[in-house]
Amino acid sequence: MKKLLMATAAAALTAGTAFAGGHAKEVKLGVLFGFTGPIESLAPAMGAGAELAMEEVTKSGKLLDSATVTPVRADTGCIDNGLAVANGEKLVAEGVNGIIGGDCSGVTGAILQNVAIPNGMVMISPSATSPGLSSMEDNGLFFRTSPSDAREGQVMAEILKERGINSIALTYTNNDYGKGLADAIKTSFEEVGGEVTIVTAHEDGKGDYSAEVGALASAGGDILVVAGYLDQGGLGIIQGALDSGAFETFGLPGGMIGDTLPQNVGPDLDGSFGQIAGSDSKGAEIFAEMAKERGFDGTSAYASESYDAAALFLLAMQAANSTNPADYVGKILDVANAPGEPINPGELGKALEILAAGGEIDYQGATGVELIGPGESAGSYREIEVKDGKNETLRFR
């Protein structure tokens, strides 16, 4: 990051004002999510969250020279690297000034390596949580508003132990996200004295998971933890386990939490539990109310992180007085962290005014944003339990 910032500063000295004669009147942000695929039920609220921040900024008239912000949606398929990279390249060709995305970890890494780095494009992902992304070479271009799964593994181990769970069987979707999360859960649970009877992968998109369920049942465990996707393989594993009587209770990490899972499984899912990135901050309440007014669920997984990702782009552009990724990338950590005036959802216009006047902000947003290390969220988690067919929040960690 330091080398990149030095290079950026040098470029600014030699190039002069990036937008001499006035700023562009339109800022384009790519919204690159899995509108199809294994988390397609989550993508609409994620897209709506990102676009709510853009609309708020446009209505304020405070961004640069009263620039309007236009979302440009594109699909990753969540697990389709070819589609995700092709659509990422399409967004760059269409002139986007930044990319909100990707969503799932594997496609996010592919977009970063094949699109963002070659084009000097900044990415902020609201939902790519693989620990591997923390150490991936990114030329300082990649940020995320959701915490790493390394932290989620620790949180899940705490929850399991507190519930008196001594042993688990563990299955994961066979990709970067699933493998990284499964490793984190196994390591953390064993560190607190738990036993992991089996760790096995499953593929998404299969019609029959009886072989996988059979292996998990043979290994046994107090519960089955499913580190998968709620609209595909994870759902299939749970249905197969219930149909065969192999397990009655399931541990549900972030990729399994959404309204469609209890709806599709039915009453047998009651009593299962897990966690997903989430905040009980003042900003979370404000955002949930704003979303409700706009007709979408602001508590849906990663909707609030998507709002924050969009907001960080626009605030960084204002701080840099430029929509050029090379200019504003160095401002993202500045606007996200203290010192400065705390900023909640609904206050983006106020934040833009402060920045235009040369002041400082501490963007807290919908998730209590604090970016650490290589530009990722320090993060908090919402603990849930399925009760009467719905995901009920128990507490925040």
mmCIF file of C-alpha atoms in Angstrom:
data_model
loop_
_atom_site.group_PDB
_atom_site.id
_atom_site.type_symbol
_atom_site.label_atom_id
_atom_site.label_comp_id
_atom_site.label_asym_id
_atom_site.label_seq_id
_atom_site.Cartn_x
_atom_site.Cartn_y
_atom_site.Cartn_z
ATOM 1 C CA MET A 1 0.000 0.000 0.000
ATOM 2 C CA LYS A 2 2.823 2.416 0.938
ATOM 3 C CA LYS A 3 4.523 1.997 -2.434
ATOM 4 C CA LEU A 4 1.203 2.523 -4.203
ATOM 5 C CA LEU A 5 0.509 5.716 -2.285
ATOM 6 C CA MET A 6 3.985 7.059 -3.104
ATOM 7 C CA ALA A 7 3.404 6.247 -6.765
ATOM 8 C CA THR A 8 0.024 7.937 -6.639
ATOM 9 C CA ALA A 9 1.518 11.061 -5.113
ATOM 10 C CA ALA A 10 4.240 11.160 -7.744
ATOM 11 C CA ALA A 11 1.680 10.754 -10.504
ATOM 12 C CA ALA A 12 -0.380 13.600 -9.087
ATOM 13 C CA LEU A 13 2.660 15.911 -9.051
ATOM 14 C CA THR A 14 3.499 15.159 -12.642
ATOM 15 C CA ALA A 15 -0.024 15.009 -14.031
ATOM 16 C CA GLY A 16 -1.458 18.081 -12.352
ATOM 17 C CA THR A 17 -5.162 18.356 -11.631
ATOM 18 C CA ALA A 18 -6.894 15.138 -12.662
ATOM 19 C CA PHE A 19 -10.048 16.866 -13.851
ATOM 20 C CA ALA A 20 -8.928 20.266 -15.069
ATOM 21 C CA GLY A 21 -11.884 22.192 -16.414
ATOM 22 C CA GLY A 22 -14.374 20.468 -14.106
ATOM 23 C CA HIS A 23 -15.265 17.016 -12.871
ATOM 24 C CA ALA A 24 -17.220 14.456 -14.768
ATOM 25 C CA LYS A 25 -20.908 14.942 -14.055
ATOM 26 C CA GLU A 26 -21.545 11.193 -13.780
ATOM 27 C CA VAL A 27 -19.836 8.679 -11.535
ATOM 28 C CA LYS A 28 -20.391 5.034 -12.417
ATOM 29 C CA LEU A 29 -20.047 2.256 -9.847
ATOM 30 C CA GLY A 30 -20.161 -1.385 -10.873
ATOM 31 C CA VAL A 31 -22.378 -3.652 -8.746
ATOM 32 C CA LEU A 32 -20.877 -7.079 -9.417
ATOM 33 C CA PHE A 33 -22.861 -9.673 -7.444
ATOM 34 C CA GLY A 34 -24.240 -13.197 -7.898
ATOM 35 C CA PHE A 35 -27.677 -12.303 -9.195
ATOM 36 C CA THR A 36 -27.778 -15.931 -10.332
ATOM 37 C CA GLY A 37 -26.273 -18.930 -8.574
ATOM 38 C CA PRO A 38 -26.009 -20.238 -5.015
ATOM 39 C CA ILE A 39 -26.682 -16.952 -3.177
ATOM 40 C CA GLU A 40 -29.102 -15.420 -5.681
ATOM 41 C CA SER A 41 -31.703 -14.912 -2.932
ATOM 42 C CA LEU A 42 -29.318 -12.513 -1.140
ATOM 43 C CA ALA A 43 -28.198 -10.466 -4.161
ATOM 44 C CA PRO A 44 -31.312 -8.287 -4.615
ATOM 45 C CA ALA A 45 -31.047 -6.760 -1.117
ATOM 46 C CA MET A 46 -27.280 -6.391 -1.529
ATOM 47 C CA GLY A 47 -27.766 -4.521 -4.796
ATOM 48 C CA ALA A 48 -30.491 -2.380 -3.260
ATOM 49 C CA GLY A 49 -28.240 -1.510 -0.322
ATOM 50 C CA ALA A 50 -25.402 -0.350 -2.566
ATOM 51 C CA GLU A 51 -27.771 1.635 -4.770
ATOM 52 C CA LEU A 52 -29.397 3.302 -1.762
ATOM 53 C CA ALA A 53 -26.066 4.942 -0.892
ATOM 54 C CA MET A 54 -25.611 6.069 -4.488
ATOM 55 C CA GLU A 55 -29.088 7.579 -4.600
ATOM 56 C CA GLU A 56 -28.524 9.349 -1.277
ATOM 57 C CA VAL A 57 -25.335 10.935 -2.598
ATOM 58 C CA THR A 58 -26.907 11.954 -5.903
ATOM 59 C CA LYS A 59 -29.867 13.581 -4.131
ATOM 60 C CA SER A 60 -27.518 15.514 -1.839
ATOM 61 C CA GLY A 61 -25.896 17.227 -4.825
ATOM 62 C CA LYS A 62 -22.679 17.438 -2.781
ATOM 63 C CA LEU A 63 -20.388 15.014 -4.634
ATOM 64 C CA LEU A 64 -17.684 16.902 -6.536
ATOM 65 C CA ASP A 65 -19.443 19.258 -8.985
ATOM 66 C CA SER A 66 -22.953 17.934 -8.206
ATOM 67 C CA ALA A 67 -22.141 14.636 -9.891
ATOM 68 C CA THR A 68 -24.805 12.001 -10.260
ATOM 69 C CA VAL A 69 -23.981 8.404 -9.306
ATOM 70 C CA THR A 70 -25.132 5.619 -11.610
ATOM 71 C CA PRO A 71 -25.076 1.925 -10.676
ATOM 72 C CA VAL A 72 -24.123 -0.587 -13.369
ATOM 73 C CA ARG A 73 -25.189 -4.101 -12.377
ATOM 74 C CA ALA A 74 -23.456 -7.262 -13.565
ATOM 75 C CA ASP A 75 -23.557 -10.933 -12.557
ATOM 76 C CA THR A 76 -20.822 -13.140 -11.086
ATOM 77 C CA GLY A 77 -22.925 -16.287 -10.753
ATOM 78 C CA CYS A 78 -21.162 -16.438 -7.352
ATOM 79 C CA ILE A 79 -19.054 -19.420 -8.396
ATOM 80 C CA ASP A 80 -18.514 -18.799 -12.136
ATOM 81 C CA ASN A 81 -15.033 -17.331 -12.587
ATOM 82 C CA GLY A 82 -15.403 -17.017 -16.360
ATOM 83 C CA LEU A 83 -18.679 -15.107 -16.109
ATOM 84 C CA ALA A 84 -17.388 -12.929 -13.258
ATOM 85 C CA VAL A 85 -14.180 -11.952 -15.065
ATOM 86 C CA ALA A 86 -15.994 -11.299 -18.356
ATOM 87 C CA ASN A 87 -18.523 -9.061 -16.627
ATOM 88 C CA GLY A 88 -15.778 -7.329 -14.657
ATOM 89 C CA GLU A 89 -14.013 -6.523 -17.928
ATOM 90 C CA LYS A 90 -17.319 -5.319 -19.358
ATOM 91 C CA LEU A 91 -17.776 -2.927 -16.424
ATOM 92 C CA VAL A 92 -14.292 -1.491 -16.982
ATOM 93 C CA ALA A 93 -15.041 -1.080 -20.696
ATOM 94 C CA GLU A 94 -18.235 0.776 -19.759
ATOM 95 C CA GLY A 95 -16.174 3.255 -17.785
ATOM 96 C CA VAL A 96 -16.972 2.456 -14.164
ATOM 97 C CA ASN A 97 -14.962 4.382 -11.562
ATOM 98 C CA GLY A 98 -14.964 1.503 -9.039
ATOM 99 C CA ILE A 99 -16.387 -1.987 -8.530
ATOM 100 C CA ILE A 100 -18.556 -2.976 -5.574
ATOM 101 C CA GLY A 101 -17.835 -6.693 -5.481
ATOM 102 C CA GLY A 102 -17.299 -9.421 -6.078
ATOM 103 C CA ASP A 103 -19.519 -11.303 -3.719
ATOM 104 C CA CYS A 104 -18.316 -14.883 -3.284
ATOM 105 C CA SER A 105 -14.639 -15.317 -2.478
ATOM 106 C CA GLY A 106 -13.434 -17.388 -5.428
ATOM 107 C CA VAL A 107 -14.846 -15.085 -8.093
ATOM 108 C CA THR A 108 -13.633 -12.065 -6.133
ATOM 109 C CA GLY A 109 -10.052 -13.336 -6.285
ATOM 110 C CA ALA A 110 -10.431 -14.010 -10.010
ATOM 111 C CA ILE A 111 -11.783 -10.502 -10.677
ATOM 112 C CA LEU A 112 -8.991 -8.986 -8.611
ATOM 113 C CA GLN A 113 -6.227 -10.832 -10.430
ATOM 114 C CA ASN A 114 -7.631 -10.635 -13.963
ATOM 115 C CA VAL A 115 -9.513 -7.341 -14.027
ATOM 116 C CA ALA A 116 -8.718 -4.999 -11.140
ATOM 117 C CA ILE A 117 -4.929 -5.291 -11.059
ATOM 118 C CA PRO A 118 -4.365 -5.065 -14.858
ATOM 119 C CA ASN A 119 -6.681 -2.033 -15.061
ATOM 120 C CA GLY A 120 -5.766 -0.295 -11.789
ATOM 121 C CA MET A 121 -9.398 -0.627 -10.683
ATOM 122 C CA VAL A 122 -10.422 -0.430 -7.016
ATOM 123 C CA MET A 123 -12.712 -3.131 -5.601
ATOM 124 C CA ILE A 124 -14.628 -3.100 -2.325
ATOM 125 C CA SER A 125 -16.390 -6.380 -1.578
ATOM 126 C CA PRO A 126 -19.250 -6.521 0.917
ATOM 127 C CA SER A 127 -19.255 -10.302 1.288
ATOM 128 C CA ALA A 128 -16.060 -12.052 0.133
ATOM 129 C CA THR A 129 -14.779 -13.436 3.427
ATOM 130 C CA SER A 130 -12.064 -15.982 2.584
ATOM 131 C CA PRO A 131 -8.952 -15.597 4.768
ATOM 132 C CA GLY A 132 -6.885 -16.124 1.625
ATOM 133 C CA LEU A 133 -7.911 -12.710 0.339
ATOM 134 C CA SER A 134 -6.090 -11.082 3.268
ATOM 135 C CA SER A 135 -2.709 -12.160 1.906
ATOM 136 C CA MET A 136 -3.437 -12.100 -1.835
ATOM 137 C CA GLU A 137 -1.239 -9.669 -3.762
ATOM 138 C CA ASP A 138 -3.620 -6.839 -4.644
ATOM 139 C CA ASN A 139 -1.469 -3.765 -5.394
ATOM 140 C CA GLY A 140 -3.454 -2.006 -2.650
ATOM 141 C CA LEU A 141 -6.632 -2.087 -4.764
ATOM 142 C CA PHE A 142 -8.840 -4.467 -2.736
ATOM 143 C CA PHE A 143 -10.915 -3.707 0.360
ATOM 144 C CA ARG A 144 -13.841 -5.417 2.075
ATOM 145 C CA THR A 145 -16.537 -4.332 4.481
ATOM 146 C CA SER A 146 -17.096 -7.850 5.844
ATOM 147 C CA PRO A 147 -14.647 -9.514 8.244
ATOM 148 C CA SER A 148 -12.421 -12.463 7.336
ATOM 149 C CA ASP A 149 -13.658 -15.987 7.984
ATOM 150 C CA ALA A 150 -10.662 -16.442 10.273
ATOM 151 C CA ARG A 151 -12.636 -14.368 12.781
ATOM 152 C CA GLU A 152 -15.889 -16.197 12.025
ATOM 153 C CA GLY A 153 -14.231 -19.495 12.881
ATOM 154 C CA GLN A 154 -13.390 -18.157 16.331
ATOM 155 C CA VAL A 155 -16.931 -16.850 16.872
ATOM 156 C CA MET A 156 -18.498 -20.153 15.819
ATOM 157 C CA ALA A 157 -16.199 -22.092 18.144
ATOM 158 C CA GLU A 158 -17.296 -19.860 21.037
ATOM 159 C CA ILE A 159 -20.972 -20.407 20.222
ATOM 160 C CA LEU A 160 -20.575 -24.182 19.899
ATOM 161 C CA LYS A 161 -18.742 -24.428 23.204
ATOM 162 C CA GLU A 162 -21.290 -22.250 25.023
ATOM 163 C CA ARG A 163 -24.069 -24.506 23.749
ATOM 164 C CA GLY A 164 -22.367 -27.602 25.123
ATOM 165 C CA ILE A 165 -21.472 -29.001 21.708
ATOM 166 C CA ASN A 166 -18.465 -31.296 22.116
ATOM 167 C CA SER A 167 -18.176 -32.772 18.616
ATOM 168 C CA ILE A 168 -19.142 -31.719 15.112
ATOM 169 C CA ALA A 169 -19.146 -33.171 11.624
ATOM 170 C CA LEU A 170 -18.145 -30.495 9.115
ATOM 171 C CA THR A 171 -18.888 -30.183 5.399
ATOM 172 C CA TYR A 172 -17.958 -27.291 3.130
ATOM 173 C CA THR A 173 -18.645 -26.124 -0.415
ATOM 174 C CA ASN A 174 -15.654 -27.078 -2.514
ATOM 175 C CA ASN A 175 -14.199 -23.646 -3.270
ATOM 176 C CA ASP A 176 -11.988 -20.962 -1.711
ATOM 177 C CA TYR A 177 -14.731 -19.689 0.579
ATOM 178 C CA GLY A 178 -15.768 -23.095 1.869
ATOM 179 C CA LYS A 179 -12.248 -24.423 2.366
ATOM 180 C CA GLY A 180 -11.016 -21.315 4.159
ATOM 181 C CA LEU A 181 -14.026 -21.181 6.456
ATOM 182 C CA ALA A 182 -13.902 -24.909 7.229
ATOM 183 C CA ASP A 183 -10.219 -24.644 8.145
ATOM 184 C CA ALA A 184 -10.966 -21.704 10.442
ATOM 185 C CA ILE A 185 -13.869 -23.494 12.166
ATOM 186 C CA LYS A 186 -11.883 -26.714 12.644
ATOM 187 C CA THR A 187 -8.813 -24.957 14.016
ATOM 188 C CA SER A 188 -10.795 -22.713 16.372
ATOM 189 C CA PHE A 189 -13.093 -25.485 17.660
ATOM 190 C CA GLU A 190 -10.172 -27.799 18.377
ATOM 191 C CA GLU A 191 -8.394 -24.971 20.206
ATOM 192 C CA VAL A 192 -11.300 -24.783 22.680
ATOM 193 C CA GLY A 193 -11.326 -28.559 23.191
ATOM 194 C CA GLY A 194 -13.901 -29.600 20.592
ATOM 195 C CA GLU A 195 -13.686 -32.678 18.363
ATOM 196 C CA VAL A 196 -14.159 -32.523 14.594
ATOM 197 C CA THR A 197 -15.132 -36.031 13.497
ATOM 198 C CA ILE A 198 -14.854 -35.418 9.745
ATOM 199 C CA VAL A 199 -14.153 -32.573 7.317
ATOM 200 C CA THR A 200 -15.423 -33.234 3.809
ATOM 201 C CA ALA A 201 -16.216 -31.164 0.729
ATOM 202 C CA HIS A 202 -19.432 -31.114 -1.276
ATOM 203 C CA GLU A 203 -20.100 -29.777 -4.749
ATOM 204 C CA ASP A 204 -22.856 -27.310 -5.530
ATOM 205 C CA GLY A 205 -25.545 -28.039 -8.080
ATOM 206 C CA LYS A 206 -25.987 -31.789 -7.450
ATOM 207 C CA GLY A 207 -29.392 -33.407 -7.280
ATOM 208 C CA ASP A 208 -28.406 -36.084 -4.755
ATOM 209 C CA TYR A 209 -26.216 -35.730 -1.671
ATOM 210 C CA SER A 210 -26.839 -39.171 -0.166
ATOM 211 C CA ALA A 211 -23.197 -40.257 -0.503
ATOM 212 C CA GLU A 212 -21.936 -37.138 1.263
ATOM 213 C CA VAL A 213 -24.574 -37.427 3.982
ATOM 214 C CA GLY A 214 -23.696 -41.092 4.461
ATOM 215 C CA ALA A 215 -20.039 -40.287 5.115
ATOM 216 C CA LEU A 216 -20.982 -37.523 7.555
ATOM 217 C CA ALA A 217 -23.430 -39.797 9.376
ATOM 218 C CA SER A 218 -20.813 -42.531 9.718
ATOM 219 C CA ALA A 219 -18.393 -40.123 11.352
ATOM 220 C CA GLY A 220 -21.089 -38.805 13.689
ATOM 221 C CA GLY A 221 -21.060 -35.730 15.900
ATOM 222 C CA ASP A 222 -23.389 -33.765 18.112
ATOM 223 C CA ILE A 223 -24.383 -31.573 15.150
ATOM 224 C CA LEU A 224 -23.518 -31.074 11.492
ATOM 225 C CA VAL A 225 -21.893 -27.757 10.549
ATOM 226 C CA VAL A 226 -22.559 -26.820 6.918
ATOM 227 C CA ALA A 227 -20.149 -24.242 5.493
ATOM 228 C CA GLY A 228 -21.968 -23.925 2.191
ATOM 229 C CA TYR A 229 -24.516 -21.876 0.273
ATOM 230 C CA LEU A 230 -28.147 -21.595 1.300
ATOM 231 C CA ASP A 231 -29.614 -21.836 -2.207
ATOM 232 C CA GLN A 232 -27.657 -24.852 -3.487
ATOM 233 C CA GLY A 233 -25.385 -27.512 -1.975
ATOM 234 C CA GLY A 234 -25.830 -26.477 1.639
ATOM 235 C CA LEU A 235 -29.584 -26.771 1.301
ATOM 236 C CA GLY A 236 -29.221 -30.175 -0.367
ATOM 237 C CA ILE A 237 -26.957 -31.491 2.407
ATOM 238 C CA ILE A 238 -29.399 -30.391 5.126
ATOM 239 C CA GLN A 239 -32.409 -31.871 3.366
ATOM 240 C CA GLY A 240 -30.545 -35.136 2.815
ATOM 241 C CA ALA A 241 -29.425 -35.299 6.448
ATOM 242 C CA LEU A 242 -32.949 -34.673 7.711
ATOM 243 C CA ASP A 243 -34.519 -37.168 5.299
ATOM 244 C CA SER A 244 -32.117 -39.899 6.417
ATOM 245 C CA GLY A 245 -32.258 -39.019 10.097
ATOM 246 C CA ALA A 246 -28.492 -38.515 10.158
ATOM 247 C CA PHE A 247 -28.610 -35.161 11.992
ATOM 248 C CA GLU A 248 -31.324 -33.060 13.584
ATOM 249 C CA THR A 249 -29.459 -29.833 14.314
ATOM 250 C CA PHE A 250 -27.165 -27.806 12.061
ATOM 251 C CA GLY A 251 -24.507 -25.170 12.546
ATOM 252 C CA LEU A 252 -25.011 -22.379 10.031
ATOM 253 C CA PRO A 253 -22.132 -20.055 9.045
ATOM 254 C CA GLY A 254 -22.732 -16.862 7.052
ATOM 255 C CA GLY A 255 -23.286 -18.395 3.613
ATOM 256 C CA MET A 256 -26.196 -20.414 5.030
ATOM 257 C CA ILE A 257 -28.090 -17.544 6.629
ATOM 258 C CA GLY A 258 -30.989 -15.998 4.758
ATOM 259 C CA ASP A 259 -34.760 -16.157 4.709
ATOM 260 C CA THR A 260 -34.943 -18.826 2.010
ATOM 261 C CA LEU A 261 -33.240 -21.597 4.019
ATOM 262 C CA PRO A 262 -35.873 -21.919 6.779
ATOM 263 C CA GLN A 263 -38.575 -21.369 4.175
ATOM 264 C CA ASN A 264 -37.287 -24.220 2.013
ATOM 265 C CA VAL A 265 -36.430 -26.663 4.815
ATOM 266 C CA GLY A 266 -39.476 -26.044 7.004
ATOM 267 C CA PRO A 267 -40.028 -26.680 10.747
ATOM 268 C CA ASP A 268 -37.254 -29.301 10.965
ATOM 269 C CA LEU A 269 -34.680 -26.500 10.806
ATOM 270 C CA ASP A 270 -35.949 -24.961 14.076
ATOM 271 C CA GLY A 271 -33.240 -25.091 16.720
ATOM 272 C CA SER A 272 -30.355 -24.830 14.270
ATOM 273 C CA PHE A 273 -28.075 -21.872 14.837
ATOM 274 C CA GLY A 274 -25.118 -19.900 13.574
ATOM 275 C CA GLN A 275 -23.685 -16.478 12.893
ATOM 276 C CA ILE A 276 -23.217 -13.890 10.189
ATOM 277 C CA ALA A 277 -21.420 -10.565 10.000
ATOM 278 C CA GLY A 278 -23.660 -7.902 11.529
ATOM 279 C CA SER A 279 -23.756 -4.950 13.881
ATOM 280 C CA ASP A 280 -26.054 -3.643 16.602
ATOM 281 C CA SER A 281 -24.765 -0.104 16.123
ATOM 282 C CA LYS A 282 -26.935 2.978 15.845
ATOM 283 C CA GLY A 283 -26.092 3.011 12.160
ATOM 284 C CA ALA A 284 -27.487 -0.499 11.700
ATOM 285 C CA GLU A 285 -30.851 0.619 13.076
ATOM 286 C CA ILE A 286 -30.902 3.712 10.873
ATOM 287 C CA PHE A 287 -30.036 1.692 7.775
ATOM 288 C CA ALA A 288 -32.689 -0.944 8.509
ATOM 289 C CA GLU A 289 -35.303 1.803 8.717
ATOM 290 C CA MET A 290 -34.068 3.483 5.523
ATOM 291 C CA ALA A 291 -34.199 0.139 3.715
ATOM 292 C CA LYS A 292 -37.701 -0.573 4.982
ATOM 293 C CA GLU A 293 -38.866 2.745 3.542
ATOM 294 C CA ARG A 294 -37.375 1.749 0.195
ATOM 295 C CA GLY A 295 -39.074 -1.649 0.221
ATOM 296 C CA PHE A 296 -36.228 -4.056 0.957
ATOM 297 C CA ASP A 297 -34.924 -5.853 4.040
ATOM 298 C CA GLY A 298 -31.926 -4.017 5.451
ATOM 299 C CA THR A 299 -31.171 -6.896 7.810
ATOM 300 C CA SER A 300 -30.736 -9.310 4.893
ATOM 301 C CA ALA A 301 -27.231 -10.771 4.728
ATOM 302 C CA TYR A 302 -24.630 -8.302 3.433
ATOM 303 C CA ALA A 303 -27.142 -5.584 2.469
ATOM 304 C CA SER A 304 -25.662 -3.191 5.033
ATOM 305 C CA GLU A 305 -22.094 -4.070 4.029
ATOM 306 C CA SER A 306 -23.073 -3.241 0.426
ATOM 307 C CA TYR A 307 -24.362 0.202 1.444
ATOM 308 C CA ASP A 308 -21.081 0.821 3.265
ATOM 309 C CA ALA A 309 -18.985 -0.310 0.308
ATOM 310 C CA ALA A 310 -20.721 2.154 -2.008
ATOM 311 C CA ALA A 311 -20.470 4.945 0.547
ATOM 312 C CA LEU A 312 -16.730 4.418 1.040
ATOM 313 C CA PHE A 313 -16.109 4.768 -2.693
ATOM 314 C CA LEU A 314 -17.961 8.073 -2.926
ATOM 315 C CA LEU A 315 -16.513 9.554 0.258
ATOM 316 C CA ALA A 316 -12.984 8.642 -0.827
ATOM 317 C CA MET A 317 -13.572 10.300 -4.206
ATOM 318 C CA GLN A 318 -14.687 13.466 -2.442
ATOM 319 C CA ALA A 319 -11.657 13.408 -0.136
ATOM 320 C CA ALA A 320 -9.346 13.010 -3.134
ATOM 321 C CA ASN A 321 -11.315 15.506 -5.270
ATOM 322 C CA SER A 322 -11.135 12.920 -8.036
ATOM 323 C CA THR A 323 -13.005 9.919 -9.457
ATOM 324 C CA ASN A 324 -9.749 8.367 -10.689
ATOM 325 C CA PRO A 325 -8.998 5.122 -8.791
ATOM 326 C CA ALA A 326 -5.295 5.978 -8.630
ATOM 327 C CA ASP A 327 -6.163 9.224 -6.849
ATOM 328 C CA TYR A 328 -8.875 8.145 -4.407
ATOM 329 C CA VAL A 329 -7.590 4.679 -3.376
ATOM 330 C CA GLY A 330 -5.319 6.254 -0.775
ATOM 331 C CA LYS A 331 -8.274 7.998 0.879
ATOM 332 C CA ILE A 332 -10.409 4.917 1.624
ATOM 333 C CA LEU A 333 -8.764 4.079 4.939
ATOM 334 C CA ASP A 334 -8.775 7.773 5.872
ATOM 335 C CA VAL A 335 -12.541 8.214 5.509
ATOM 336 C CA ALA A 336 -13.279 4.818 7.072
ATOM 337 C CA ASN A 337 -11.415 5.343 10.340
ATOM 338 C CA ALA A 338 -10.884 7.867 13.116
ATOM 339 C CA PRO A 339 -10.130 10.674 13.600
ATOM 340 C CA GLY A 340 -13.041 12.717 12.298
ATOM 341 C CA GLU A 341 -16.751 13.414 12.556
ATOM 342 C CA PRO A 342 -18.722 10.149 13.017
ATOM 343 C CA ILE A 343 -20.987 9.496 10.021
ATOM 344 C CA ASN A 344 -24.043 7.216 10.000
ATOM 345 C CA PRO A 345 -26.333 6.141 7.138
ATOM 346 C CA GLY A 346 -28.435 9.055 5.939
ATOM 347 C CA GLU A 347 -25.581 11.493 6.639
ATOM 348 C CA LEU A 348 -23.596 11.089 3.432
ATOM 349 C CA GLY A 349 -24.424 14.616 2.269
ATOM 350 C CA LYS A 350 -23.123 15.989 5.551
ATOM 351 C CA ALA A 351 -19.945 13.914 5.164
ATOM 352 C CA LEU A 352 -19.377 15.192 1.640
ATOM 353 C CA GLU A 353 -19.672 18.800 2.871
ATOM 354 C CA ILE A 354 -17.119 18.190 5.628
ATOM 355 C CA LEU A 355 -14.670 16.626 3.191
ATOM 356 C CA ALA A 356 -15.152 19.385 0.618
ATOM 357 C CA ALA A 357 -14.221 21.903 3.316
ATOM 358 C CA GLY A 358 -11.025 19.990 4.101
ATOM 359 C CA GLY A 359 -12.348 18.360 7.280
ATOM 360 C CA GLU A 360 -12.075 14.753 8.451
ATOM 361 C CA ILE A 361 -14.753 12.090 8.884
ATOM 362 C CA ASP A 362 -14.933 8.716 10.640
ATOM 363 C CA TYR A 363 -17.399 6.774 8.511
ATOM 364 C CA GLN A 364 -19.197 4.283 10.754
ATOM 365 C CA GLY A 365 -22.051 3.539 8.427
ATOM 366 C CA ALA A 366 -24.434 0.618 8.708
ATOM 367 C CA THR A 367 -21.922 -1.865 10.130
ATOM 368 C CA GLY A 368 -19.762 0.184 12.502
ATOM 369 C CA VAL A 369 -17.050 0.328 9.843
ATOM 370 C CA GLU A 370 -13.443 0.051 10.950
ATOM 371 C CA LEU A 371 -10.897 -1.075 8.378
ATOM 372 C CA ILE A 372 -7.782 -2.821 9.632
ATOM 373 C CA GLY A 373 -4.705 -4.541 8.248
ATOM 374 C CA PRO A 374 -4.900 -4.912 4.476
ATOM 375 C CA GLY A 375 -8.135 -2.920 4.219
ATOM 376 C CA GLU A 376 -10.672 -5.317 5.692
ATOM 377 C CA SER A 377 -13.341 -5.007 8.353
ATOM 378 C CA ALA A 378 -12.520 -5.612 12.004
ATOM 379 C CA GLY A 379 -16.073 -6.921 12.117
ATOM 380 C CA SER A 380 -18.779 -7.980 14.527
ATOM 381 C CA TYR A 381 -21.208 -10.895 14.246
ATOM 382 C CA ARG A 382 -24.915 -11.480 14.702
ATOM 383 C CA GLU A 383 -25.710 -14.780 16.424
ATOM 384 C CA ILE A 384 -28.926 -16.365 15.154
ATOM 385 C CA GLU A 385 -31.181 -19.311 15.916
ATOM 386 C CA VAL A 386 -33.973 -20.598 13.706
ATOM 387 C CA LYS A 387 -37.246 -20.298 15.616
ATOM 388 C CA ASP A 388 -40.713 -20.870 14.146
ATOM 389 C CA GLY A 389 -39.290 -20.855 10.644
ATOM 390 C CA LYS A 390 -37.352 -17.586 10.941
ATOM 391 C CA ASN A 391 -33.790 -16.509 11.709
ATOM 392 C CA GLU A 392 -34.022 -14.808 15.100
ATOM 393 C CA THR A 393 -31.159 -12.624 16.356
ATOM 394 C CA LEU A 394 -29.982 -13.704 19.819
ATOM 395 C CA ARG A 395 -27.076 -11.315 20.404
ATOM 396 C CA PHE A 396 -24.090 -9.610 18.787
ATOM 397 C CA ARG A 397 -20.464 -10.578 19.264
#
